[in-house]
CSV table of C-alpha atoms in Angstrom, one decimal:
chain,number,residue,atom,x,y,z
L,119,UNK,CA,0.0,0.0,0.0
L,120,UNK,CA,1.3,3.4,-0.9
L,121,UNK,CA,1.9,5.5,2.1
L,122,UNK,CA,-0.2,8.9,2.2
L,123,UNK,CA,2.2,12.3,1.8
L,124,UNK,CA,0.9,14.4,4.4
L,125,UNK,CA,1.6,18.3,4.4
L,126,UNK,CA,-0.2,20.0,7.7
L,127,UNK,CA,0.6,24.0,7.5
L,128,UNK,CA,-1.1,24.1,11.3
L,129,UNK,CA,-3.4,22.1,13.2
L,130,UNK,CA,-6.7,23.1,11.9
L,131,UNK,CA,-5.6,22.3,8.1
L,132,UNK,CA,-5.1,19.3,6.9
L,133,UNK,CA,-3.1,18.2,3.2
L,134,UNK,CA,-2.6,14.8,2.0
L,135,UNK,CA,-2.6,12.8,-0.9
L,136,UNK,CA,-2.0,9.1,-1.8
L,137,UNK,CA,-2.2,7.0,-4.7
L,138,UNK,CA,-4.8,4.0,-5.0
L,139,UNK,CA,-3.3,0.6,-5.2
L,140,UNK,CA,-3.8,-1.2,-8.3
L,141,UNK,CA,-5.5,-4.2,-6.3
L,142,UNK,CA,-7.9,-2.0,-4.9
L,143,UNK,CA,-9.7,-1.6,-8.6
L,144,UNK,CA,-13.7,-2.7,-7.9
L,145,UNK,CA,-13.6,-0.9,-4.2
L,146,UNK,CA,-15.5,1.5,-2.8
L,147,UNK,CA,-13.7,5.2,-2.7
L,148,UNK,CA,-14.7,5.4,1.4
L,149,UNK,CA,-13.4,1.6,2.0
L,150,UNK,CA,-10.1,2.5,0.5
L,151,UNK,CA,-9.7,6.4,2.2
L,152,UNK,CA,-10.1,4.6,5.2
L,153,UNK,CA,-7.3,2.2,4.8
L,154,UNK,CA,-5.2,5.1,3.0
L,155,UNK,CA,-5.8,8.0,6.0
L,156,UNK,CA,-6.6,5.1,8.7
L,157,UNK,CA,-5.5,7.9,11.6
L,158,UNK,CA,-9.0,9.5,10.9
L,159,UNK,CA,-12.5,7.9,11.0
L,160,UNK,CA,-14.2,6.5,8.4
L,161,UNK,CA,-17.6,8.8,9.3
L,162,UNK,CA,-15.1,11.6,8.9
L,163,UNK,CA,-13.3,11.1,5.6
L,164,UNK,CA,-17.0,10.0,4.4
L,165,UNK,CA,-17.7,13.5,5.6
L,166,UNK,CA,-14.9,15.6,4.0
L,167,UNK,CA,-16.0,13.4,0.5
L,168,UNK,CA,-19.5,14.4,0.3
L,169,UNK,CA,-18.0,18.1,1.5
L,170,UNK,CA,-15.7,17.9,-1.8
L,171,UNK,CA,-12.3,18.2,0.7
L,172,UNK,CA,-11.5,14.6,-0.2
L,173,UNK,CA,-11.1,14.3,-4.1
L,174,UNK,CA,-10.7,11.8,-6.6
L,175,UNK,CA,-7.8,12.7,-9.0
L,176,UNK,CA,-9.2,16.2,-8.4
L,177,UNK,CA,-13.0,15.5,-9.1
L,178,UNK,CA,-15.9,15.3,-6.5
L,179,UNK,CA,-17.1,12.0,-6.2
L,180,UNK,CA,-20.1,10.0,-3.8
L,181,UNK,CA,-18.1,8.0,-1.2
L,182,UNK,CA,-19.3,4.7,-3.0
L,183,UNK,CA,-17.8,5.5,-6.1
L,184,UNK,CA,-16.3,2.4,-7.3
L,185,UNK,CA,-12.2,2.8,-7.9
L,186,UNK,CA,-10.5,1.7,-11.0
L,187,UNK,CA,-6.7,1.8,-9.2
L,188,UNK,CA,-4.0,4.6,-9.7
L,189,UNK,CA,-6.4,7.4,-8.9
L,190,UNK,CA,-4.7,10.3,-6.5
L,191,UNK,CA,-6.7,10.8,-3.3
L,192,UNK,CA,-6.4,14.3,-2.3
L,193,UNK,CA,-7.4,15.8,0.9
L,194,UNK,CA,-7.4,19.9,1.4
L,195,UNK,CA,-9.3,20.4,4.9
L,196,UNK,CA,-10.0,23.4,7.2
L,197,UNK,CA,-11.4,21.8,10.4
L,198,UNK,CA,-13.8,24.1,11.8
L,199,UNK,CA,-15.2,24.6,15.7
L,200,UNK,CA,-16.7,21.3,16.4
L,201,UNK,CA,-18.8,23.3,19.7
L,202,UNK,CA,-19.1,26.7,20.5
L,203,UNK,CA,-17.5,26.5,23.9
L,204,UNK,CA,-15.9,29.2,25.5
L,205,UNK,CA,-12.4,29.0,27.0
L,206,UNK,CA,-12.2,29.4,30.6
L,207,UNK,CA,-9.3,30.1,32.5
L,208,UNK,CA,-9.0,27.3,34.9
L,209,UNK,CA,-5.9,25.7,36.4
L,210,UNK,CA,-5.2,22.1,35.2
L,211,UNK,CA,-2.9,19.4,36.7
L,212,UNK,CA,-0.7,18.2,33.8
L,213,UNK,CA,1.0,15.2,34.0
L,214,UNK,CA,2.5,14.7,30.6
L,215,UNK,CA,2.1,16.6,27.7
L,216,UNK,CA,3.6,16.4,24.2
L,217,UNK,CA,2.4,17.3,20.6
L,218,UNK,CA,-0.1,14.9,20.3
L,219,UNK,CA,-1.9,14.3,24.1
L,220,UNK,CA,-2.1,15.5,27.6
L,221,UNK,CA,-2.4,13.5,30.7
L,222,UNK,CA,-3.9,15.2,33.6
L,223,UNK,CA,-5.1,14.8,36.9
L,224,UNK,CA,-8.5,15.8,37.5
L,225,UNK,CA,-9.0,16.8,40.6
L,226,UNK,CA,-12.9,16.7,42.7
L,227,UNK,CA,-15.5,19.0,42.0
L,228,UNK,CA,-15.2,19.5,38.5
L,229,UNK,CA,-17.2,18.4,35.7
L,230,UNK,CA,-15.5,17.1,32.5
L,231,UNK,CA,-17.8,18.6,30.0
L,232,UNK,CA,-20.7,21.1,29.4
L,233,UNK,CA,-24.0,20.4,29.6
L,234,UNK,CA,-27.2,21.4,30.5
L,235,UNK,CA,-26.7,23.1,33.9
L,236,UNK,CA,-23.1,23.3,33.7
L,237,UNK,CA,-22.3,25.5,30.2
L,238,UNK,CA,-18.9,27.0,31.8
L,239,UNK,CA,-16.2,25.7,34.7
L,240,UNK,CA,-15.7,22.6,33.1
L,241,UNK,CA,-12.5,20.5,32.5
L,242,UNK,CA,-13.5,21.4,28.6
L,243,UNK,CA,-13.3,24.9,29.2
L,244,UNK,CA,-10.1,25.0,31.1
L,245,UNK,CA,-8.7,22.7,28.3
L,246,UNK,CA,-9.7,25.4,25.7
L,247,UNK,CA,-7.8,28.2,27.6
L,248,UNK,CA,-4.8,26.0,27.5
L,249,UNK,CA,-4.7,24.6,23.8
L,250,UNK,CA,-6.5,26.8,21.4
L,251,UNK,CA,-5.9,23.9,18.5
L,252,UNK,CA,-8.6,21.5,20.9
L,253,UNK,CA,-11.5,23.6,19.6
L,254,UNK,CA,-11.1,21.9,16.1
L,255,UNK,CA,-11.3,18.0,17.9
L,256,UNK,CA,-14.3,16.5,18.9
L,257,UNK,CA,-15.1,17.3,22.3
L,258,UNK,CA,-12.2,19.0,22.5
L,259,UNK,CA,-9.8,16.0,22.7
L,260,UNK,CA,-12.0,14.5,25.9
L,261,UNK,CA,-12.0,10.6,24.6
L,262,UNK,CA,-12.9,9.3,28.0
L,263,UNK,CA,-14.7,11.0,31.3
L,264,UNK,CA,-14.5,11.0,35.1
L,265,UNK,CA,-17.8,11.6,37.0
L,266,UNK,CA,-17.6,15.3,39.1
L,267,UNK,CA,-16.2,14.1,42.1
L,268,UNK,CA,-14.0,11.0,40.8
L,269,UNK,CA,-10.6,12.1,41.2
L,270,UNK,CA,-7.5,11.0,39.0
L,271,UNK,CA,-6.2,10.3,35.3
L,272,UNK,CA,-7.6,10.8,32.4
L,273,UNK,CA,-5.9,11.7,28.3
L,274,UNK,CA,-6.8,14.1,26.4
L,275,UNK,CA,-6.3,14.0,22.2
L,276,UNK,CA,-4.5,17.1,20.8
L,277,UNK,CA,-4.7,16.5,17.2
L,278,UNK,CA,-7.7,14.9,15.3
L,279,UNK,CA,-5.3,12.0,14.8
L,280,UNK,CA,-4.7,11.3,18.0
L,281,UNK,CA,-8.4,11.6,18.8
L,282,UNK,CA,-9.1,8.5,16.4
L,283,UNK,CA,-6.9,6.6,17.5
L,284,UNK,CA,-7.6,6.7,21.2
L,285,UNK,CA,-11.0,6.2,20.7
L,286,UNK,CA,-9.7,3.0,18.6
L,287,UNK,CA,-7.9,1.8,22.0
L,288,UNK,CA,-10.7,2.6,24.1
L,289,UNK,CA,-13.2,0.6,22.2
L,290,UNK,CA,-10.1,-2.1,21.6
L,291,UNK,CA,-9.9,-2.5,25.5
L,292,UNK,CA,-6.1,-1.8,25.7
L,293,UNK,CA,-6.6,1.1,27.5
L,294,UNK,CA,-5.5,0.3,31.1
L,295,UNK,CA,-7.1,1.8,33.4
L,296,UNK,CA,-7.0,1.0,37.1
L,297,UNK,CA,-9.0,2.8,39.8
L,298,UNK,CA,-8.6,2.3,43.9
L,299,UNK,CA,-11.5,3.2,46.0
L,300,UNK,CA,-12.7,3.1,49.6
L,301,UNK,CA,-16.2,0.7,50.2
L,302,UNK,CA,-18.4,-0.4,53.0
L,303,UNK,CA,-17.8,-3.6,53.9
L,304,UNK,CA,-15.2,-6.2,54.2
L,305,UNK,CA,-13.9,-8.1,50.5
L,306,UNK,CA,-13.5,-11.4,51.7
L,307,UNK,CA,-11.5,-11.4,47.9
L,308,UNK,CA,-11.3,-10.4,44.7
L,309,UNK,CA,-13.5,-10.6,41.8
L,310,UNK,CA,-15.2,-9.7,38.6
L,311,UNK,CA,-18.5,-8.2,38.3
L,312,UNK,CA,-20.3,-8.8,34.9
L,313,UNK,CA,-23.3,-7.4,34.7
L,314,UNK,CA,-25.0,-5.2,32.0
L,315,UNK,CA,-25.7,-1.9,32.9
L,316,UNK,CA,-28.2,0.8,31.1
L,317,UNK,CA,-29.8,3.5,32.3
L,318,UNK,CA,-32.4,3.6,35.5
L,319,UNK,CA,-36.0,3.0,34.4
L,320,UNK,CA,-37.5,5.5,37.3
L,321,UNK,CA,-34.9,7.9,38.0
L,322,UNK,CA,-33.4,9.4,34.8
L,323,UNK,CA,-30.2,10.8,36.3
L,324,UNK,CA,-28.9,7.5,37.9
L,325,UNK,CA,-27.3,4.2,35.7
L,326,UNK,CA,-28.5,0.8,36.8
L,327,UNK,CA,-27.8,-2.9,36.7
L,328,UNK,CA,-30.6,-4.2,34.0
L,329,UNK,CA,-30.4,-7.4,31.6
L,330,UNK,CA,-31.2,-5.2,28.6
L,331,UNK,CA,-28.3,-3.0,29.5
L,332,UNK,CA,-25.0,-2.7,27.6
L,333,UNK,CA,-22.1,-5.4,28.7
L,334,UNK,CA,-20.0,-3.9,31.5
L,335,UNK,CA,-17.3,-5.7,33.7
L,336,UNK,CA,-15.3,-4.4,36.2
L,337,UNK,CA,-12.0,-6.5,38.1
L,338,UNK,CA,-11.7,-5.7,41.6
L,339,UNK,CA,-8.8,-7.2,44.2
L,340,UNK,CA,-8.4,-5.9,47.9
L,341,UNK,CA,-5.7,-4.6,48.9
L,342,UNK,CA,-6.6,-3.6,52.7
L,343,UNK,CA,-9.1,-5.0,54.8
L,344,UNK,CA,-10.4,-3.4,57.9
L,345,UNK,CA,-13.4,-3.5,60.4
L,346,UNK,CA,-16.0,-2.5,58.3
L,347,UNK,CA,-14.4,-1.4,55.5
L,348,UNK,CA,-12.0,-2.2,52.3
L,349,UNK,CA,-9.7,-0.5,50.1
L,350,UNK,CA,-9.9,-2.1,46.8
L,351,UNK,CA,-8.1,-2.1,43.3
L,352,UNK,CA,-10.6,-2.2,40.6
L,353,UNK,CA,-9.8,-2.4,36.7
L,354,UNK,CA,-12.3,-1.3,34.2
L,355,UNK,CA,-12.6,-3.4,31.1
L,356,UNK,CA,-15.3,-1.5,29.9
L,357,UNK,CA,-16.4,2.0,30.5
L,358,UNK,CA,-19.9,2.5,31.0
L,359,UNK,CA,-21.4,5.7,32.8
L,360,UNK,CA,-20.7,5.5,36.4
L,361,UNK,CA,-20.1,1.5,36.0
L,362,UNK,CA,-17.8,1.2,39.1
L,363,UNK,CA,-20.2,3.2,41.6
L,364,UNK,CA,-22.8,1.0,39.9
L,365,UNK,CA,-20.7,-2.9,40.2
L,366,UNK,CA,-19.7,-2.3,43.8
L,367,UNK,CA,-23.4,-1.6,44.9
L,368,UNK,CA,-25.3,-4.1,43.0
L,369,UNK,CA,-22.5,-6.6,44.9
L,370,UNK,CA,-23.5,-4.5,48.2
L,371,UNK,CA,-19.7,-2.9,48.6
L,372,UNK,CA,-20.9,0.7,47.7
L,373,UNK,CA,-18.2,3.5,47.5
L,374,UNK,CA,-18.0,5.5,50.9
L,375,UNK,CA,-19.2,8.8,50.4
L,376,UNK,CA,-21.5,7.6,47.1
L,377,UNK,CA,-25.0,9.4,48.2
L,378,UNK,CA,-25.9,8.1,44.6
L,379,UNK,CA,-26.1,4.8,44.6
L,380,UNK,CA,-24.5,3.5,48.3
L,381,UNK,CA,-27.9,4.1,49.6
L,382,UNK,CA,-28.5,4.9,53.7
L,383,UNK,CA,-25.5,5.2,55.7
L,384,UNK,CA,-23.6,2.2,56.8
L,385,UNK,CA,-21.0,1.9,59.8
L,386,UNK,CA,-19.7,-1.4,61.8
L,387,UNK,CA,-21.0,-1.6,65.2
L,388,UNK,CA,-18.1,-0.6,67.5
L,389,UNK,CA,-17.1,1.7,65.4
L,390,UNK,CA,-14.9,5.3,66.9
L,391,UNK,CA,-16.6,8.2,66.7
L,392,UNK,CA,-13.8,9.7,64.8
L,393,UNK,CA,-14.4,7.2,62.1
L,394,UNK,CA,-18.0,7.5,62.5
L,395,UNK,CA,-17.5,11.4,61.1
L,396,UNK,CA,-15.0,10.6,58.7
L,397,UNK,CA,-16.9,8.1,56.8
L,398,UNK,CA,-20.3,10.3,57.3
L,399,UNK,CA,-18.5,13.5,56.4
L,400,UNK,CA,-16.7,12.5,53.6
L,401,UNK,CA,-17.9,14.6,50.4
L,402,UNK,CA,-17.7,12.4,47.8
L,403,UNK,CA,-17.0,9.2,46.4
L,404,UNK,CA,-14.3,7.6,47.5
L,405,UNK,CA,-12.7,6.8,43.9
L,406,UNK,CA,-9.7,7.4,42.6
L,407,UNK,CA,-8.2,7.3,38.7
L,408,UNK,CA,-4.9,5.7,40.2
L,409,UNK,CA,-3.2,4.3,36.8
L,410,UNK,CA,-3.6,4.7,32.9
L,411,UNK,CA,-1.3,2.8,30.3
L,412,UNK,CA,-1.9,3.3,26.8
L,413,UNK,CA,0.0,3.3,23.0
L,414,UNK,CA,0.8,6.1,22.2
L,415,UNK,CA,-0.5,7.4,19.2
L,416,UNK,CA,2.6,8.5,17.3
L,417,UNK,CA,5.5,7.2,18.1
L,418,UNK,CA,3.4,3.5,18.9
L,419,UNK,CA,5.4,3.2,22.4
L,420,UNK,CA,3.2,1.7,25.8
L,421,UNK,CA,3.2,4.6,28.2
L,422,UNK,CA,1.7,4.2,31.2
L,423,UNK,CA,1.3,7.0,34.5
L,424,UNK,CA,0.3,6.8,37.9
L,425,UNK,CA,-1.5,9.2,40.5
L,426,UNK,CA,-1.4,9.5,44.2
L,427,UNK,CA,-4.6,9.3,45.9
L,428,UNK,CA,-5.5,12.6,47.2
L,429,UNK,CA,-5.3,13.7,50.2
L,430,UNK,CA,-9.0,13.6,51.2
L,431,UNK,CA,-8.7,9.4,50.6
L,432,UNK,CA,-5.1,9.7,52.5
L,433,UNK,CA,-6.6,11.1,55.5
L,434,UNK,CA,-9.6,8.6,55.6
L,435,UNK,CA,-7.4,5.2,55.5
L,436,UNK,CA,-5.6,7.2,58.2
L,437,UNK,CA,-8.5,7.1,60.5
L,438,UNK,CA,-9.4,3.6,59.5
L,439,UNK,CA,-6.1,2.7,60.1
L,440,UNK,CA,-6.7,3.6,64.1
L,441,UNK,CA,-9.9,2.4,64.4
């Protein structure tokens, strides 16, 4: 296969051009821009096609036009705003950062992405402020979220390309992603939880365990046990909507501080006042974005980073640690 010649003046314009392999003669012209710009979607070059910014030996074609092989492929693309988002000058926690993605640390309180209720003070805005270039990605690079008050990891995509092919990895599974997270009760062990989860019949807001739902599984191990509590591991191998809030409930080990879905409050009968407060006081959920491993998308390398917990979850283990 010919390699694509790829001229980018700046981020928000895209050149390239490739000749069609004689053995693809008889294929579609999307089926064969796929395979010759594979680092963009195929909904996308589809799109840029039927737009006339992806040519056929400079003609506009229909993206089933049939190929003969030998044609030049030619894309000349402006990428425009993909949301009218506003940027927002809000500090960020970088971990890495390179040409093509950030790693940051998200910290609690802070939603990932605008929405109803919650156009500004998002991660989305903050990410705006810092890399202008993130307005022309979907979702401004965001491939993957954090709920609010989920602390930790997350990767961002910089460049359109890296944006395809994260989302590739994410729905590839070989995204790593490990979590830790304090819950009521005491793990005898570890597991896996495999149940579907889809959205709550009643209560529109909330995500629920339901046999019509989409597959979902979640890996859990302990690593401390203590009266009436456990620190766990958990490693999603999917990534539904608030799927490990969700898991550890429906297998009645809810995430301290979860007023969502741990239902009323729990607390081992002997229990120190001190602890008593600390679990009843706590703000949020207890969960943590400890580790994310991932190939990078350009130079095709395993990276992998890693997050202390914060302090909030320091000082609680520190009280269950006395009690």
């Amino acid at each position: 296969m010919n390699q694509p010649n790829s001229e980018n003046n700046s981020f928000d314009h895209i050149q390239m051009s490739a000749q069609v392999p004689c053995q693809d003669c008889g294929r579609r012209l999307d089926q064969v821009a796929s395979e010759l710009f594979s680092e963009y979607s195929r909904a996308r070059l589809q799109a840029w096609i039927k737009g006339g910014q992806l040519r056929v030996d400079g003609q506009v074609q229909v993206p089933k036009q049939k190929l003969l092989g030998g044609e030049t492929l030619e894309v000349d693309v402006y990428l425009e705003p993909e949301g009218d988002w506003q940027p927002e000058n809000i500090p960020l926690q970088i971990v890495h950062e390179d040409e093509h993605i950030i790693v940051l640390n998200k910290p609690d309180n802070l939603v990932v992405h605008p929405a109803a209720g919650n156009r500004s003070g998002t991660l989305l805005n903050g990410l705006l402020y810092h890399c202008p270039q993130l307005e022309s990605v979907p979702r401004a690079g965001i491939v993957h979220r954090l709920d609010k008050d989920t602390t930790g990891l997350m990767v961002v995509a910089k460049t359109l390309q890296a944006h395809t092919d994260l989302v590739a990895q994410l729905q590839a599974r070989t995204v790593k992603r490990e979590y830790e997270a304090i819950v009521a009760g005491v793990m005898t062990g570890g597991g896996v939880v495999d149940q579907p989860i889809g959205r709550h019949q009643t209560q529109r807001t909330k995500m629920a365990v339901r046999p019509d739902g989409k597959e979902a599984r979640t890996h859990y191990s302990v690593l401390q046990r203590y009266k009436g509590h456990s620190h766990v591991r958990l490693r999603l191998e999917t990534g539904r909507t608030h799927q490990i809030r969700v898991h550890m409930a429906h297998i009645r080990f809810p995430i301290v501080g979860d007023d969502t879905y741990a239902g009323r409050f729990r607390i081992h009968a002997g229990a120190r006042p001190e602890l008593r407060d600390a679990i009843q006081n706590f703000a949020r959920q207890a969960l943590h974005a400890r580790e994310l491993g991932l190939i990078h998308p350009a130079s095709g390398e395993l990276v992998s980073w890693s997050s202390e917990l914060p302090g909030d979850m320091q000082s609680l283990i520190k009280v269950l640690d006395h009690d």
